[in-house]
mmCIF file of C-alpha atoms in Angstrom:
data_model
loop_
_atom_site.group_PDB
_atom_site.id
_atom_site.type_symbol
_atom_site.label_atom_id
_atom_site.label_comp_id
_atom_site.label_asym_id
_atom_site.label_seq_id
_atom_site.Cartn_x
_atom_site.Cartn_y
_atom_site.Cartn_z
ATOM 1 C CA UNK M 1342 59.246 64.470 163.106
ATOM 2 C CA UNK M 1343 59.300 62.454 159.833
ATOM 3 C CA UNK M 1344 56.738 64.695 158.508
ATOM 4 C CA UNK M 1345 58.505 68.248 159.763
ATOM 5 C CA UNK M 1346 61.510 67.062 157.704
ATOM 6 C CA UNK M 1347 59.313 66.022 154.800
ATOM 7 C CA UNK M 1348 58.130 69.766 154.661
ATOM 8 C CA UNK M 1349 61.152 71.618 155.328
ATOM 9 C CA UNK M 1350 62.694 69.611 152.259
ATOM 10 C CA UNK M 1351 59.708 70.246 150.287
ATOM 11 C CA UNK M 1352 60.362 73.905 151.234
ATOM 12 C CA UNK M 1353 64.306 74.056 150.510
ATOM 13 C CA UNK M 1354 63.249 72.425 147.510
ATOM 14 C CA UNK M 1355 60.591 75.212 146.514
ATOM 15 C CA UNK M 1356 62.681 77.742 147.108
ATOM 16 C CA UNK M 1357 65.934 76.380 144.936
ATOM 17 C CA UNK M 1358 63.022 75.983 141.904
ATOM 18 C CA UNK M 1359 62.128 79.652 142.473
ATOM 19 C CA UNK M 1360 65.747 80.809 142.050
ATOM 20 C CA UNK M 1361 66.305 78.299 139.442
ATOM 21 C CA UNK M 1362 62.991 79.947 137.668
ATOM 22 C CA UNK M 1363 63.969 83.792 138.465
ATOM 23 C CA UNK M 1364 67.828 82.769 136.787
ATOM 24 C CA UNK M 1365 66.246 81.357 133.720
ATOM 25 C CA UNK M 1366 63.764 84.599 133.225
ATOM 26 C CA UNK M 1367 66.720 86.789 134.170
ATOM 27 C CA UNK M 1368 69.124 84.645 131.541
ATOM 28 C CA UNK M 1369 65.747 84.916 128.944
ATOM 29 C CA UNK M 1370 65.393 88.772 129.294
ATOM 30 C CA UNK M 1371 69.096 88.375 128.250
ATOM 31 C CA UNK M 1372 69.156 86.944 125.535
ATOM 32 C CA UNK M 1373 65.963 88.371 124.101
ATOM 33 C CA UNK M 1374 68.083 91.527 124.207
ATOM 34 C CA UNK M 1375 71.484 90.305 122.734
ATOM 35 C CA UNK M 1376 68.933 88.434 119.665
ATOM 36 C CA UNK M 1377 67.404 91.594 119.341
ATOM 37 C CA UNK M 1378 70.582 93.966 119.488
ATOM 38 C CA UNK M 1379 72.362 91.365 117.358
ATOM 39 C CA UNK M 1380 69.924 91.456 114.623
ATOM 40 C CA UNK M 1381 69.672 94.705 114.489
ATOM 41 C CA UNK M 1382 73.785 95.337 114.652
ATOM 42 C CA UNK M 1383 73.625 93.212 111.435
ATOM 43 C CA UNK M 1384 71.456 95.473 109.444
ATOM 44 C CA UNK M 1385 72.793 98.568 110.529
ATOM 45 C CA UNK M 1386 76.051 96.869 109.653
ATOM 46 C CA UNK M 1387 74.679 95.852 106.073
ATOM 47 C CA UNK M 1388 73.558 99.006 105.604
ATOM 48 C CA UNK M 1389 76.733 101.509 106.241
ATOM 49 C CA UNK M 1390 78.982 99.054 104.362
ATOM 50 C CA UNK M 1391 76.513 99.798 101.055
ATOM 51 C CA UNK M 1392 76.672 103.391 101.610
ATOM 52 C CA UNK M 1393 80.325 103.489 102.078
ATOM 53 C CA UNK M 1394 80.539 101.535 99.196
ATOM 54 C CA UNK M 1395 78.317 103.996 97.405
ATOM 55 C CA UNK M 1396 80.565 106.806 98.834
ATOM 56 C CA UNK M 1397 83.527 105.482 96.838
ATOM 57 C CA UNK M 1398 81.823 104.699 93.733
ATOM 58 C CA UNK M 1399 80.245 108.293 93.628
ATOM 59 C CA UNK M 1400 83.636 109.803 94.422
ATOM 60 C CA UNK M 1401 85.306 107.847 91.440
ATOM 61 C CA UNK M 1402 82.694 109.113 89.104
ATOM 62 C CA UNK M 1403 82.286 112.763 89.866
ATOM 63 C CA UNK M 1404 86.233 112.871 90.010
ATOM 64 C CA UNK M 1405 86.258 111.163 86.633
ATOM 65 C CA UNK M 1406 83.838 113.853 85.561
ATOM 66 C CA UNK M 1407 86.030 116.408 86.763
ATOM 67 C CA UNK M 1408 89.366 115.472 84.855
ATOM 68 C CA UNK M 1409 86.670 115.025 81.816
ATOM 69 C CA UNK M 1410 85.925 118.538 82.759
ATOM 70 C CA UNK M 1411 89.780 119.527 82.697
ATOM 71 C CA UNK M 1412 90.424 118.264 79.496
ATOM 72 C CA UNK M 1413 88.198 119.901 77.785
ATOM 73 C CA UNK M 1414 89.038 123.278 80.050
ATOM 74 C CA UNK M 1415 92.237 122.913 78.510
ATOM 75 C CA UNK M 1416 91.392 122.225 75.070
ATOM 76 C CA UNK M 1417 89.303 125.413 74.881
ATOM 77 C CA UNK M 1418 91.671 127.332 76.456
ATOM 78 C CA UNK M 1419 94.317 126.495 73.529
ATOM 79 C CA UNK M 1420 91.759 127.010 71.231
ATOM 80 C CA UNK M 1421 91.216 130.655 72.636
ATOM 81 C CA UNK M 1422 94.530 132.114 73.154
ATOM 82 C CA UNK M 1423 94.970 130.396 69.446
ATOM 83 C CA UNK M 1424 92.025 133.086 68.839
ATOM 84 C CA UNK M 1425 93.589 136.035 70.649
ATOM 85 C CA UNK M 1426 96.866 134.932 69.108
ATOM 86 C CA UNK M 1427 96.003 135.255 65.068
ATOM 87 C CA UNK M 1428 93.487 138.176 66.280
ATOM 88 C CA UNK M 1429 96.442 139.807 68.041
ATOM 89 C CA UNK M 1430 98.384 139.216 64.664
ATOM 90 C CA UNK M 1431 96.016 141.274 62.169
ATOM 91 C CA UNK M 1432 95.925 143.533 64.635
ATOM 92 C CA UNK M 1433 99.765 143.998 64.408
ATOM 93 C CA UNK M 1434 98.984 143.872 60.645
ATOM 94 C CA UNK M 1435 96.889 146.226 60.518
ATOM 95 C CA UNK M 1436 98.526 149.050 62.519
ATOM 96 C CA UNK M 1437 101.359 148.519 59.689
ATOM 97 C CA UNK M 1438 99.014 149.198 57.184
ATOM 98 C CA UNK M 1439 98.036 152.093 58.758
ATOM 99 C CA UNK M 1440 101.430 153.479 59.185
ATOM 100 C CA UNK M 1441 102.374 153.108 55.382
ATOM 101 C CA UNK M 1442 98.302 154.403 54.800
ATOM 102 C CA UNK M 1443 96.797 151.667 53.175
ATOM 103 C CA UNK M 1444 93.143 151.889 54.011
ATOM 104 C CA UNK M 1445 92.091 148.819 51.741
ATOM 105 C CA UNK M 1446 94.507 146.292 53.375
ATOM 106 C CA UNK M 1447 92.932 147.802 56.679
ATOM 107 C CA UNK M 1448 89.978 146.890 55.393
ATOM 108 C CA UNK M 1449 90.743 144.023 54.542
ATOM 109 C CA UNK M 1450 92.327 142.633 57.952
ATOM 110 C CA UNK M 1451 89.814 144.104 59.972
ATOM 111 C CA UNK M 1452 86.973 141.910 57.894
ATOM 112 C CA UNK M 1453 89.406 138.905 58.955
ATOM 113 C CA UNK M 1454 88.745 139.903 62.990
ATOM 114 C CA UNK M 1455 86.590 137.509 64.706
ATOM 115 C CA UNK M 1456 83.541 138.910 65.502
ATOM 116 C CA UNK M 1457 83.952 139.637 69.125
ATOM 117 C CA UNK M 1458 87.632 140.953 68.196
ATOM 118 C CA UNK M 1459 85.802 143.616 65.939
ATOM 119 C CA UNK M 1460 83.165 144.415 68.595
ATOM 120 C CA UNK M 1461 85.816 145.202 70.613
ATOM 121 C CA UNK M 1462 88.386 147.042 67.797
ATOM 122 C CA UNK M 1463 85.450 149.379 67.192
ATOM 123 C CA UNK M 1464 84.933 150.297 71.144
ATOM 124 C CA UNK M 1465 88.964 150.938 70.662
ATOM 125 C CA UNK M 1466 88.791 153.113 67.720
ATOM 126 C CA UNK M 1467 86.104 155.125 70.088
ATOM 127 C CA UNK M 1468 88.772 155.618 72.317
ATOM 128 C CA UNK M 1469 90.600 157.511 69.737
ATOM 129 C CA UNK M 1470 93.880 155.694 70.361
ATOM 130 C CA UNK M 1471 95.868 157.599 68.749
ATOM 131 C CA UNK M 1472 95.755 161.059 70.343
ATOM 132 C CA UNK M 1473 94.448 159.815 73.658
ATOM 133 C CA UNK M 1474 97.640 158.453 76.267
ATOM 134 C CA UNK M 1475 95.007 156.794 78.706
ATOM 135 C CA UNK M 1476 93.380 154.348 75.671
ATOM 136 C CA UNK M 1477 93.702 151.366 75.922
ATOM 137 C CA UNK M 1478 96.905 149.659 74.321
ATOM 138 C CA UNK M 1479 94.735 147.298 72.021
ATOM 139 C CA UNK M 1480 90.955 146.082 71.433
ATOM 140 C CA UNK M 1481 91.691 142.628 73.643
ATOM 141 C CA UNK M 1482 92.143 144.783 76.480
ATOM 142 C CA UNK M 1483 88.794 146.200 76.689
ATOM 143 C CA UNK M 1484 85.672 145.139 78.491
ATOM 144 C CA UNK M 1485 84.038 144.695 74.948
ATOM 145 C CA UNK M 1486 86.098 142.144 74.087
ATOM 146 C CA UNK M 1487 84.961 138.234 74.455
ATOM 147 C CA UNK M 1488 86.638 135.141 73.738
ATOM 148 C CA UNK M 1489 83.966 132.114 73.751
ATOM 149 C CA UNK M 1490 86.551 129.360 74.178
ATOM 150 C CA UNK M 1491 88.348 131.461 77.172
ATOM 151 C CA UNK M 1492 85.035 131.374 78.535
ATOM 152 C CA UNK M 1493 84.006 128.075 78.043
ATOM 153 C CA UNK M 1494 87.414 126.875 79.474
ATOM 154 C CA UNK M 1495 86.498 128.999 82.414
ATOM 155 C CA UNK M 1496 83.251 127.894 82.980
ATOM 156 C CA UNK M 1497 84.560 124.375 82.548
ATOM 157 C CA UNK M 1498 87.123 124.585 85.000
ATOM 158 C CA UNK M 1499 84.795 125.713 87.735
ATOM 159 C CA UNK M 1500 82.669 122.672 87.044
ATOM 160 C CA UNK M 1501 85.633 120.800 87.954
ATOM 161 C CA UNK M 1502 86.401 122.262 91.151
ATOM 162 C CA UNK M 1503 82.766 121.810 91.820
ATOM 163 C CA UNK M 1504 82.749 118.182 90.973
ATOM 164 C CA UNK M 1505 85.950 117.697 92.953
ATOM 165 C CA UNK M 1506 84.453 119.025 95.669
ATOM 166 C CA UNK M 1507 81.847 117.240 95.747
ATOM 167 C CA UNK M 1508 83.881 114.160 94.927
ATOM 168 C CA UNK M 1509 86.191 114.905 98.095
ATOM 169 C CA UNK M 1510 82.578 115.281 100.244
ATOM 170 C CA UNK M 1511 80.995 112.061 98.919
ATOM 171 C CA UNK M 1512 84.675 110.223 100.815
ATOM 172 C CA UNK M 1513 84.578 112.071 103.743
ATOM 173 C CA UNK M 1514 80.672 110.496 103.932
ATOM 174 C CA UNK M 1515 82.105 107.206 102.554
ATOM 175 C CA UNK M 1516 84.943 107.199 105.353
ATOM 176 C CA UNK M 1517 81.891 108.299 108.232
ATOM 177 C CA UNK M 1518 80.026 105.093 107.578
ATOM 178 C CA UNK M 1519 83.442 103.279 107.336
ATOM 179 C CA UNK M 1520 83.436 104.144 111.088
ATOM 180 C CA UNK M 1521 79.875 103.207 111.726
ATOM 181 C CA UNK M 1522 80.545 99.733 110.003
ATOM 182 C CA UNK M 1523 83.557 99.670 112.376
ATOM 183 C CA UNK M 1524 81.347 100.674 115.687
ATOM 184 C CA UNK M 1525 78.896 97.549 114.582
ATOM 185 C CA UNK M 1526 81.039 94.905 113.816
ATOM 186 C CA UNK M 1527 82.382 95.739 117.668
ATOM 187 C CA UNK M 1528 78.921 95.662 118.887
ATOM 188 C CA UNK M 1529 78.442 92.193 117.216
ATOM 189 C CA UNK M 1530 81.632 91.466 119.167
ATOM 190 C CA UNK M 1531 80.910 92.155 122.263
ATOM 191 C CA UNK M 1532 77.269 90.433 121.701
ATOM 192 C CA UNK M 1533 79.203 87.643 121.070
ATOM 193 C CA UNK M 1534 81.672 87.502 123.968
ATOM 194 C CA UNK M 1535 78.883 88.035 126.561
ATOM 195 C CA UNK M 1536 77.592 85.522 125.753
ATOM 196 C CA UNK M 1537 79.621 83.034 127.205
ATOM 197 C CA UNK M 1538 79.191 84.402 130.260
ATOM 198 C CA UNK M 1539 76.891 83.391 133.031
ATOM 199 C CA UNK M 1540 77.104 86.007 135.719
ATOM 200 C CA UNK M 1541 74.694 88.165 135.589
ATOM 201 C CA UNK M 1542 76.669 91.345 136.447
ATOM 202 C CA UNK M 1543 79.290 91.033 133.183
ATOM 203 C CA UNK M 1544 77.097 90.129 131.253
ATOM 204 C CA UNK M 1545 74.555 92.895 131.754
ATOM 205 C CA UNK M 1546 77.412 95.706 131.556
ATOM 206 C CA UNK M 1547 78.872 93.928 128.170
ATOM 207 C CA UNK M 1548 75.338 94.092 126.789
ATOM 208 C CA UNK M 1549 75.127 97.817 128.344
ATOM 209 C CA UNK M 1550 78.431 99.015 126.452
ATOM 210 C CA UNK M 1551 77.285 97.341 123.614
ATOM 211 C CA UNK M 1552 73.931 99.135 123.694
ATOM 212 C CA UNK M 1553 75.811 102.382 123.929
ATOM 213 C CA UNK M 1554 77.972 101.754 121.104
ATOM 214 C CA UNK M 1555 75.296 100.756 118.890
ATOM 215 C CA UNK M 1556 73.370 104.006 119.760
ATOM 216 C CA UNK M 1557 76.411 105.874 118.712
ATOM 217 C CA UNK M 1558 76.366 104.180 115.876
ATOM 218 C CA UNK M 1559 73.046 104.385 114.684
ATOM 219 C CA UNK M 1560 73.087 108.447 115.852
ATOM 220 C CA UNK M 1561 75.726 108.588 113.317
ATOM 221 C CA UNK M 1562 74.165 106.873 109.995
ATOM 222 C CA UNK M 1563 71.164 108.607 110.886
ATOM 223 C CA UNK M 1564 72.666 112.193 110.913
ATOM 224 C CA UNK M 1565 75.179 111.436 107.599
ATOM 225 C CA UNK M 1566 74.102 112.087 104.250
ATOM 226 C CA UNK M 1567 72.377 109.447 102.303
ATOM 227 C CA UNK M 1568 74.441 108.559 99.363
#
């Protein structure tokens, strides 16, 4: 009898070591995973707060190009119609000079065009103004006609918009990884809650969820624009 007892401890005993052993691997397998998920939570954290960062900086500086752009828009736009203003004034000039039939003070004011003004005051004289109702009323209104600054201030101003666009793309970006930052730092969290606990059941499902999170995550800094 003594010995019959002897072994059916020895077996009881056995048997709570073997559960004991398959709870420890189960508990190691764990938190293999949570180290593992944890560590990698942090650098994918690390990383979208840079490029958000990034995404702000870059937004600053192409919207600070932009108003640069705007200024100068404007500045050559003054300058232009300044142009098309004293053009538009020896133009008034000079049809007084024709009316009391002074060719040499014609002369004279159409020497004081600007070039592309008297480009386009010859294409109007072609027109023969004078006898023709259709003509144009006045060389600025003609194809021929160019104003450099009006350009420039046109050109300029589209540079802006593109900037600005591209300004208001680099925050959307920025605000994307904001919410992948967001996604990790929950991840980390939930690491971090499960594990305090010991059944096996929660704790698997809290490091499930926060497997699925993180793969949202990372499908999202992987698909957004590198800044």
């Amino acid at each position: 009898m003594p010995e019959q007892m002897n072994v059916e401890v020895a077996h009881r005993l056995s048997e709570r070591e073997k559960a004991a052993r398959e709870k420890h691997r189960w508990e190691e397998v764990i938190e293999i995973l949570e180290v593992l998920l944890l560590a990698a939570a942090a650098i994918a954290t690390a990383w979208s707060g840079y490029q958000a960062a990034k995404g702000d900086g870059q937004q600053s500086v192409l919207y600070s190009d932009a108003s640069v752009d705007r200024v100068q828009a404007n500045t050559a736009a003054t300058l232009g119609q300044q142009r098309l203003a004293a053009d538009g004034a020896m133009f008034s000039a000079w049809l007084q000079a024709r009316a009391a039939n002074n060719p040499r003070l014609q002369a004279v004011l159409v020497r004081r065009f600007s070039p592309e003004y008297r480009t386009a005051f010859a294409a109007w004289l072609d027109t023969e103004p004078f006898t023709n109702p259709d003509a144009p009323p006045g060389p600025g209104y003609l194809p021929e006609y160019r104003n450099p600054q009006m350009e420039q201030a046109t050109k300029l101003n589209e540079e802006a918009a593109t900037l600005e666009e591209a300004g208001t793309e680099a925050r959307h970006t920025a605000e994307e990884y904001v919410r992948a930052t967001v996604l990790f730092a929950l991840v980390l969290f939930l690491v971090a809650v499960g594990q305090r606990f010991r059944l096996r059941g929660v704790r698997i499902a809290t490091i499930a969820v926060a497997f699925g999170l993180f793969a949202y995550g990372l499908y999202d800094i992987v698909t957004l624009p590198r800044i």
